[in-house]
Structures are given as C-alpha cells and as structure tokens.
mmCIF file of N, CA and C in Angstrom:
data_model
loop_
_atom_site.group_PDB
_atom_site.id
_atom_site.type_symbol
_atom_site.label_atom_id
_atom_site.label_comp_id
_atom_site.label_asym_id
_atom_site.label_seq_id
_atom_site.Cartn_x
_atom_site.Cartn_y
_atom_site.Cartn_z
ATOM 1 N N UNK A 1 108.267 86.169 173.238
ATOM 2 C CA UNK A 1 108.843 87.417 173.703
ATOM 3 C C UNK A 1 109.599 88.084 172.561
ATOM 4 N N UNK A 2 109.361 89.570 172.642
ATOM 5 C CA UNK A 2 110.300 90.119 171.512
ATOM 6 C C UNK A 2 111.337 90.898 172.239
ATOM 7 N N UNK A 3 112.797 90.762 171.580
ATOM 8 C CA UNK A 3 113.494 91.333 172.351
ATOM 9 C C UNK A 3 114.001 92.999 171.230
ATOM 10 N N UNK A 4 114.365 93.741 172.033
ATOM 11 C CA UNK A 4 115.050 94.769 171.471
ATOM 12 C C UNK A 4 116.402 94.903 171.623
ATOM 13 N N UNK A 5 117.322 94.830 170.946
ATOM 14 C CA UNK A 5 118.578 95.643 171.127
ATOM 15 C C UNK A 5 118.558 96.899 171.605
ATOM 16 N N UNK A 6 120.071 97.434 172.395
ATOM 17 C CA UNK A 6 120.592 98.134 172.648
ATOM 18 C C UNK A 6 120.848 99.880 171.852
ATOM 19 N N UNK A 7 120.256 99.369 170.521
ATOM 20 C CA UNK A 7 120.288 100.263 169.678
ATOM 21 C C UNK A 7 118.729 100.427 169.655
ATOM 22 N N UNK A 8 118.406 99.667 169.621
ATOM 23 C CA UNK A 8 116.926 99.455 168.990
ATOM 24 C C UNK A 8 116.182 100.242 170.364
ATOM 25 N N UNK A 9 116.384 99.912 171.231
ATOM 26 C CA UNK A 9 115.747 100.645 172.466
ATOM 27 C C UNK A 9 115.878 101.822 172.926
ATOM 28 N N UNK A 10 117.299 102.310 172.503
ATOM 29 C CA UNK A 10 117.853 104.159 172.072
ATOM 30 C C UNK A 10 116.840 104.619 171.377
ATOM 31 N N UNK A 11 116.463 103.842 170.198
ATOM 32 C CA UNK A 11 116.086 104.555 169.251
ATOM 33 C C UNK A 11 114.205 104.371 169.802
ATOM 34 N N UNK A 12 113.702 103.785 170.265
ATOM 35 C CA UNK A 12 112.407 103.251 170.858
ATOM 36 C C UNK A 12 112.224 104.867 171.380
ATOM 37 N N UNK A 13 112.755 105.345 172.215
ATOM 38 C CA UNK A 13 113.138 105.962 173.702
ATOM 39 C C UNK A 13 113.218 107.139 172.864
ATOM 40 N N UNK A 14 114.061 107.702 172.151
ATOM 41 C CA UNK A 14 113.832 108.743 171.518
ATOM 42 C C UNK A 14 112.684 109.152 170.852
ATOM 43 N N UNK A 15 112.028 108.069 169.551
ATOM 44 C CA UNK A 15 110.752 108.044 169.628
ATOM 45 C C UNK A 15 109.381 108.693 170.435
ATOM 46 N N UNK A 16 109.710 108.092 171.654
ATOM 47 C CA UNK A 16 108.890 108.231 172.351
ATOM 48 C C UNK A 16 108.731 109.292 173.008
ATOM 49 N N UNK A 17 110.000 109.932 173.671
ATOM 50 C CA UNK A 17 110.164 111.228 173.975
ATOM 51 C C UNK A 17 109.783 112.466 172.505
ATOM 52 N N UNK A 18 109.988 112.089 171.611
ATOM 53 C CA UNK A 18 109.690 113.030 170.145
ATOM 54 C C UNK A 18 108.145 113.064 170.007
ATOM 55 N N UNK A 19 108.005 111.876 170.376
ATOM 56 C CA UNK A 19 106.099 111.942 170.280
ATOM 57 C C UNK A 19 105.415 111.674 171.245
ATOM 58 N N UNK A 20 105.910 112.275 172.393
ATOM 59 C CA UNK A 20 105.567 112.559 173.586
ATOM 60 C C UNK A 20 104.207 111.335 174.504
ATOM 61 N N UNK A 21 105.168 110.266 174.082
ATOM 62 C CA UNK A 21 104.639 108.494 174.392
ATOM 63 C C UNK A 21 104.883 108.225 175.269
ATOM 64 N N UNK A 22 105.920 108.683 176.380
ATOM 65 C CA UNK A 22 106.024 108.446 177.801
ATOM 66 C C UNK A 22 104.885 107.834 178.290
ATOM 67 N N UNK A 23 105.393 106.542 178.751
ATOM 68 C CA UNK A 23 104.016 105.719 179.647
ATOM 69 C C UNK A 23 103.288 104.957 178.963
ATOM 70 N N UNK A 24 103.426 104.950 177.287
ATOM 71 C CA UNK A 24 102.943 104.357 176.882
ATOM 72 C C UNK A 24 103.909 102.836 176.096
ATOM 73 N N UNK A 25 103.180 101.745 175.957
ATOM 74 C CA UNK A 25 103.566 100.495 175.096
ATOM 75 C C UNK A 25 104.192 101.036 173.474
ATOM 76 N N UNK A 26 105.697 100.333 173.304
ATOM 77 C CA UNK A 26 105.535 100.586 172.085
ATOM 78 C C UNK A 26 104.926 98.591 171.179
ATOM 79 N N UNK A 27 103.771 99.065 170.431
ATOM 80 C CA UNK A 27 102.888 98.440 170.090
ATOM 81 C C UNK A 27 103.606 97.666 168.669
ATOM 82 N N UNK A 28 103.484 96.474 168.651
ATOM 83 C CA UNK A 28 103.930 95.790 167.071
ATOM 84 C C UNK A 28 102.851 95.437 166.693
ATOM 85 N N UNK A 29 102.566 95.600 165.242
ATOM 86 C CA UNK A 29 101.480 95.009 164.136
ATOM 87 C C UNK A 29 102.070 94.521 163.459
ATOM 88 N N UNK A 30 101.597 93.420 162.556
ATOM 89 C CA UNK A 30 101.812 92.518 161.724
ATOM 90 C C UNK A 30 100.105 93.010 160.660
ATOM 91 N N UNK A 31 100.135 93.455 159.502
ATOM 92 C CA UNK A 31 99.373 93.767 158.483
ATOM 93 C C UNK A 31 99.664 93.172 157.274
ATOM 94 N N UNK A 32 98.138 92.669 156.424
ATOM 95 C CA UNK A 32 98.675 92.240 155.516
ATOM 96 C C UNK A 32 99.319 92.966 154.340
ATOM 97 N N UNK A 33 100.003 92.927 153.346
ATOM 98 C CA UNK A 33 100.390 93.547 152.451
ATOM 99 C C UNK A 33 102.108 93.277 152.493
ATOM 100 N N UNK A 34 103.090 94.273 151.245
ATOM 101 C CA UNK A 34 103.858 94.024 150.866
ATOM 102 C C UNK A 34 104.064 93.183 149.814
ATOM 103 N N UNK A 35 105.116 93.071 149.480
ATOM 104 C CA UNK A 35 105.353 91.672 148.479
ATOM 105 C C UNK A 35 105.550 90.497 149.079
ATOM 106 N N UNK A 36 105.743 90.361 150.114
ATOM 107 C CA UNK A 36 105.846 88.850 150.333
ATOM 108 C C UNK A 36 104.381 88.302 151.662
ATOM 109 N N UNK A 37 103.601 89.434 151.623
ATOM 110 C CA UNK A 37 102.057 88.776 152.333
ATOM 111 C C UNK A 37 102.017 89.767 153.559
ATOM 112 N N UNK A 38 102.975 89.973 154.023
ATOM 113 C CA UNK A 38 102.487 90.907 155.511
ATOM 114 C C UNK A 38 104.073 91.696 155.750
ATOM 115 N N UNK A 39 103.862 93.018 156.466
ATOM 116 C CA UNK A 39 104.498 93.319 156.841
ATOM 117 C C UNK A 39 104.176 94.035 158.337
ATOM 118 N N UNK A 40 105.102 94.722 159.181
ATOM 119 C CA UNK A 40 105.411 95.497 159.997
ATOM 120 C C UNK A 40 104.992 96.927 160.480
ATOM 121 N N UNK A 41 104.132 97.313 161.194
ATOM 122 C CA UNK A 41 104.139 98.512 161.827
ATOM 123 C C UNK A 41 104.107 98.340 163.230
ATOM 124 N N UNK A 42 104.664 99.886 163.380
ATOM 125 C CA UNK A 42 104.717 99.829 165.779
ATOM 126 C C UNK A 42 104.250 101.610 165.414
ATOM 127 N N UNK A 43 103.713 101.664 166.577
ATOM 128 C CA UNK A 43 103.427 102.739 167.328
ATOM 129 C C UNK A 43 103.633 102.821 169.262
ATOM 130 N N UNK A 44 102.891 104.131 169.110
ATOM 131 C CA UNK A 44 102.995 104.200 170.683
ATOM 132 C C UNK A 44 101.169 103.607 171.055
ATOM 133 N N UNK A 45 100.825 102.844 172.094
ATOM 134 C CA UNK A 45 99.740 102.963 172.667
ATOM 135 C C UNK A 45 99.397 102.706 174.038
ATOM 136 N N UNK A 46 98.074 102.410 174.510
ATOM 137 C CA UNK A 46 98.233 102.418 175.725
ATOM 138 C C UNK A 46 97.941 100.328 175.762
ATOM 139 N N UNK A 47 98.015 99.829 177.011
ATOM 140 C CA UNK A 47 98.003 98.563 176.931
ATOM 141 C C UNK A 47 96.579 98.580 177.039
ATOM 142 N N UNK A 48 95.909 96.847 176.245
ATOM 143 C CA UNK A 48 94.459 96.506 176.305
ATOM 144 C C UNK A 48 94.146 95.268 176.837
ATOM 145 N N UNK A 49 93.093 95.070 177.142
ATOM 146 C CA UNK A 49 92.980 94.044 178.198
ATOM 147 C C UNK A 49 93.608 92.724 177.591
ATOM 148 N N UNK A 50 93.922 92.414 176.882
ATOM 149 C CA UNK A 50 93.705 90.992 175.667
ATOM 150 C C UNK A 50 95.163 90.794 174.955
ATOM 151 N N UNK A 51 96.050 92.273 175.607
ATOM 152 C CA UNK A 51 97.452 92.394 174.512
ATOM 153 C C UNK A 51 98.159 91.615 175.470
ATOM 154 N N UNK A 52 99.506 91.001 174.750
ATOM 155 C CA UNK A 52 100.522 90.095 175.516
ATOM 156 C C UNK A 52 101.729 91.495 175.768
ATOM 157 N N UNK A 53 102.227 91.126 176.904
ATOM 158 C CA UNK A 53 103.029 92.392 177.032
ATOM 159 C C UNK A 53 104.492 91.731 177.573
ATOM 160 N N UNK A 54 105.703 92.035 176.829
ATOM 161 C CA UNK A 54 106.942 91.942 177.424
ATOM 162 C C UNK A 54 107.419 93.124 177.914
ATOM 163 N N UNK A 55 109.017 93.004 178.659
ATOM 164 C CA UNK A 55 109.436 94.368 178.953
ATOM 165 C C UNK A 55 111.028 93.682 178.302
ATOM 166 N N UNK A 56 111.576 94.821 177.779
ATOM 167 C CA UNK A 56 113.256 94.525 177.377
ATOM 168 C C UNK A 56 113.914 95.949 176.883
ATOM 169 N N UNK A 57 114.756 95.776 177.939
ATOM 170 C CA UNK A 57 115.643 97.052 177.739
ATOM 171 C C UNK A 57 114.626 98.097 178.689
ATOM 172 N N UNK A 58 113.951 98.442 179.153
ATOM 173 C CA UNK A 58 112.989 99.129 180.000
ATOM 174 C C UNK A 58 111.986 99.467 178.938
ATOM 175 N N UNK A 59 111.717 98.926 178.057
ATOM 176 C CA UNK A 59 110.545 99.196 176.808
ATOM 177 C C UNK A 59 109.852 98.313 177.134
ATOM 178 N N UNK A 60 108.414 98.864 177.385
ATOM 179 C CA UNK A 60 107.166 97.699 177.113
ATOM 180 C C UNK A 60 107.069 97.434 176.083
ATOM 181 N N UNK A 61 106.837 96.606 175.216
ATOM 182 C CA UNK A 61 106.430 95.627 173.465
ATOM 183 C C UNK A 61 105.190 95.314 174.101
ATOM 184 N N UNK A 62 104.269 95.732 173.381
ATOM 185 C CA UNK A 62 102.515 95.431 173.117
ATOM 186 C C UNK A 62 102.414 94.199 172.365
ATOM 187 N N UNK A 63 101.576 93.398 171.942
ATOM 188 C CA UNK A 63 101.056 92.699 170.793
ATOM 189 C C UNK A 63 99.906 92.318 170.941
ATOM 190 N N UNK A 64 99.140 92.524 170.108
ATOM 191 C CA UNK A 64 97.650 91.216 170.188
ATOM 192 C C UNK A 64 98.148 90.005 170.386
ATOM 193 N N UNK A 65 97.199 88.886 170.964
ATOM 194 C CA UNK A 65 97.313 87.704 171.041
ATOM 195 C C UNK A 65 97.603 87.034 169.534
ATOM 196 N N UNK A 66 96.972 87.344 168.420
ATOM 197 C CA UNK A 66 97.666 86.854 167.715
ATOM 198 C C UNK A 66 98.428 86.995 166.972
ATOM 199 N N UNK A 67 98.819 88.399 166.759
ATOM 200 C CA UNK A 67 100.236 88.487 167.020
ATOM 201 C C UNK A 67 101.192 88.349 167.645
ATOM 202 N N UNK A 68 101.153 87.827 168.944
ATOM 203 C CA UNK A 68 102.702 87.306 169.418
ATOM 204 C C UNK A 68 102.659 86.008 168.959
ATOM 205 N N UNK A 69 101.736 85.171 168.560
ATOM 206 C CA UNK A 69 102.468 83.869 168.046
ATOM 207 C C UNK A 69 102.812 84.467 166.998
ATOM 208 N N UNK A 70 103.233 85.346 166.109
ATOM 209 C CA UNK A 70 103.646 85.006 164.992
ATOM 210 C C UNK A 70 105.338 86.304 165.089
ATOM 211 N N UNK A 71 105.402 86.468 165.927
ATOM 212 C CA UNK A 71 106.448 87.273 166.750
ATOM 213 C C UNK A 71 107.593 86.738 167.667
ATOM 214 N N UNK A 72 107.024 85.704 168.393
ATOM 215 C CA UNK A 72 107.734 85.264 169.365
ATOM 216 C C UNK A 72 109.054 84.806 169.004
ATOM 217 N N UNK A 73 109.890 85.467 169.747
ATOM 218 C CA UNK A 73 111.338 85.471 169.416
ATOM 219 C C UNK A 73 112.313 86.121 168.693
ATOM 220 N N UNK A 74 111.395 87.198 168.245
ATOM 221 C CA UNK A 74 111.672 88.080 167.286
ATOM 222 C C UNK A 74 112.949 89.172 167.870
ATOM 223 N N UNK A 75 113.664 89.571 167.433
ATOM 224 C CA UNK A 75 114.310 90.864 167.773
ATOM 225 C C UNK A 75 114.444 91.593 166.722
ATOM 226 N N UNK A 76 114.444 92.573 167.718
ATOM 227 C CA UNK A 76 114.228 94.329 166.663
ATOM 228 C C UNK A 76 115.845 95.009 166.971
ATOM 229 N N UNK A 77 116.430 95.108 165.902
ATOM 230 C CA UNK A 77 117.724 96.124 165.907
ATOM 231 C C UNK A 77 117.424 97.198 165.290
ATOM 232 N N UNK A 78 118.188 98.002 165.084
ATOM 233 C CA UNK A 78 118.487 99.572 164.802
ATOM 234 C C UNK A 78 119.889 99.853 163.531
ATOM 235 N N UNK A 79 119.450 99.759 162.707
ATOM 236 C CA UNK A 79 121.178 99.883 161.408
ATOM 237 C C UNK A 79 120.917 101.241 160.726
ATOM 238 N N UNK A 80 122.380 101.676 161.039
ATOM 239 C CA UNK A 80 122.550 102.899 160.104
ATOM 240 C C UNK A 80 122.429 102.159 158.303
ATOM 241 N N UNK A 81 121.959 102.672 157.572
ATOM 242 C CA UNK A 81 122.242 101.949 156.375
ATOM 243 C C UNK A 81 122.127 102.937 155.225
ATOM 244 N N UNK A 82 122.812 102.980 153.870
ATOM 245 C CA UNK A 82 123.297 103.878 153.146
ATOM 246 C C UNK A 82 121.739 104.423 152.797
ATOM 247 N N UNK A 83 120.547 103.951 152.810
ATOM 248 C CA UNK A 83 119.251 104.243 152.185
ATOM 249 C C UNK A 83 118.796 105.126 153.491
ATOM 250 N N UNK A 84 119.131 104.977 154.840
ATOM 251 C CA UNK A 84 118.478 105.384 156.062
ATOM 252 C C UNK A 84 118.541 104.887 157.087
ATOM 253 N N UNK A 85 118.478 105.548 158.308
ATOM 254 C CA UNK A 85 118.156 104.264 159.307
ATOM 255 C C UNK A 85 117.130 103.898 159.569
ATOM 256 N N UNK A 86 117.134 102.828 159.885
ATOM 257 C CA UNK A 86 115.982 101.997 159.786
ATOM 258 C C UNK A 86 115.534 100.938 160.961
ATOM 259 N N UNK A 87 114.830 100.803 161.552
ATOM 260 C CA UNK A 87 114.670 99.013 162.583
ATOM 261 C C UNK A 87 114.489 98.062 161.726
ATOM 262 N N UNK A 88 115.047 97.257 162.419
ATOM 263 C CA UNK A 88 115.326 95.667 161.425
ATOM 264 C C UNK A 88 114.589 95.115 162.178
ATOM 265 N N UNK A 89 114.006 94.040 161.821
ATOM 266 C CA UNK A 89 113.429 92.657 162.025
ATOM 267 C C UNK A 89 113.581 91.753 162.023
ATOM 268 N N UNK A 90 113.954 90.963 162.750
ATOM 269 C CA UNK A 90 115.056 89.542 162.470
ATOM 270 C C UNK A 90 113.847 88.427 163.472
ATOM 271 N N UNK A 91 112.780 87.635 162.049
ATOM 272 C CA UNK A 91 111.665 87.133 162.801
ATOM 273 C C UNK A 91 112.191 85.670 162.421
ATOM 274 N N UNK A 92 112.288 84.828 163.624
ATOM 275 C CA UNK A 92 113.071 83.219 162.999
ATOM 276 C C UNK A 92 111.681 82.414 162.289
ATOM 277 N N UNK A 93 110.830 83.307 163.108
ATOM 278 C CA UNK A 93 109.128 82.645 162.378
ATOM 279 C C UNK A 93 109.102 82.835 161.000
ATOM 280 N N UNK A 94 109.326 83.741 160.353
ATOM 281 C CA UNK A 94 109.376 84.168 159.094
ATOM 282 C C UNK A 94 109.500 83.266 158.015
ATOM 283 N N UNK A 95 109.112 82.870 157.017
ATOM 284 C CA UNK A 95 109.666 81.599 156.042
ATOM 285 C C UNK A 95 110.664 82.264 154.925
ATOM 286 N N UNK A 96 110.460 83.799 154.470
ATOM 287 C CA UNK A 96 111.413 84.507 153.850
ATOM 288 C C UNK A 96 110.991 85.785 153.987
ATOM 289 N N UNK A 97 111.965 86.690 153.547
ATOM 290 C CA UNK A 97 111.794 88.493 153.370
ATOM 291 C C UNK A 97 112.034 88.881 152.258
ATOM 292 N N UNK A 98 111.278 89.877 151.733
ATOM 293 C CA UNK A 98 111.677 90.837 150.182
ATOM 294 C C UNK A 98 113.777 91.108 150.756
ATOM 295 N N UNK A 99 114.086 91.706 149.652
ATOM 296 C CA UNK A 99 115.084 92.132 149.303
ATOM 297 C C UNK A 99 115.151 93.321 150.135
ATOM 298 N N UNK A 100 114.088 94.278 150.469
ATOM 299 C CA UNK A 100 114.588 95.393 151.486
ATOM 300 C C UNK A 100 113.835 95.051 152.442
ATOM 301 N N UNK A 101 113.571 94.034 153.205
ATOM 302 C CA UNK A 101 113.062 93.745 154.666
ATOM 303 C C UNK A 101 111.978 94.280 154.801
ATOM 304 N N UNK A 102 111.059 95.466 154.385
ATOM 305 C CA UNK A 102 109.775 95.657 154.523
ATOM 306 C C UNK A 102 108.483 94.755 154.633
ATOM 307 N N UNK A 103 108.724 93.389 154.221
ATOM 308 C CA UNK A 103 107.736 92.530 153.921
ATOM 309 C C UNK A 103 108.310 90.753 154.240
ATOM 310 N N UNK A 104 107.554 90.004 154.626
ATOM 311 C CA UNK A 104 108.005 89.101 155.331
ATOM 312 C C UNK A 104 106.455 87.856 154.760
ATOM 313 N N UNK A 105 107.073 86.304 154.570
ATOM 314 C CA UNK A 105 106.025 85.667 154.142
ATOM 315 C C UNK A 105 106.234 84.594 155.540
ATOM 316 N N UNK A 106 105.283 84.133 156.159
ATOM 317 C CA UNK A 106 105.155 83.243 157.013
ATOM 318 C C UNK A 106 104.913 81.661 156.717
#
C-alpha cells in the first residue's frame, strides 16, 4: 500500500482539479533511468484490469502489479523546498537515492 500525506493529498487534489482528472486514479510509475537505475513518475488515469489499487486520504494510487511490489509501503509527502515544491518519496524498499531524490537504486 502507498500512503499519502496530508500535504501530499492537497496537493494530489489540486492537481487533479488543474487537469481536470476528477474520477480518475492518480497512477505511480517506476521507469528506468536517473543516476541511481530508476526513477518516479504519476499521472492521472483511468483504472486497468491488472492495476493494484489503494485508497488514502480519498485518493485512489494506481500501480501495475509490478510495481506495487517495489512500492509497497511507500509514502508520498509534499515539501516546500528552497529549489521548489516538490513530492517526496520516502520508499523503505529503496537500497539508496541520488542527492536530489529524483532517482532511487533498488
């Protein structure tokens, strides 16, 4: 299960209303690339027969099947930070992260 913060789900929700996603999953990918082997993208989509689906904070989280094993337990926050704001990723699966969190080695 991935959970979202309180911030993180403000900011989901706004999203979604900005890109007019109402009704839809917000979706996590795991892609390869970055410096440390894979990193992070979400969008809005609709659910597919085969995706694992949580709910937290009233947000659906999408994933492929094999992406939630490599997710599970994950939480997503929301930090103001001097570069931007940004969602964080805080994956305990993870074995390490680059220096600006964009990229994650398993």
């Amino acid at each position: 299960m991935i959970n979202l913060t309180d911030k993180a789900a403000n900011e989901v929700k706004k999203l979604q209303e900005r890109m007019k996603a109402q009704g839809k999953g917000f979706r996590i990918e795991i892609v390869r690339g970055g410096c440390h082997g894979y990193s992070y993208e979400f969008g809005f989509d609709d659910e597919q027969e085969d995706d694992h689906k949580s709910v937290t904070n009233d947000i659906t989280v999408l994933t492929r099947a094999e992406v939630s094993e490599m997710v599970d337990g994950m939480t997503i926050d929301f930090e103001n930070q001097m570069a931007g704001d940004i969602f964080v990723f805080k994956n305990p699966k993870a074995a390490s992260a680059c220096g600006c969190g964009n990229s994650f080695a398993m």
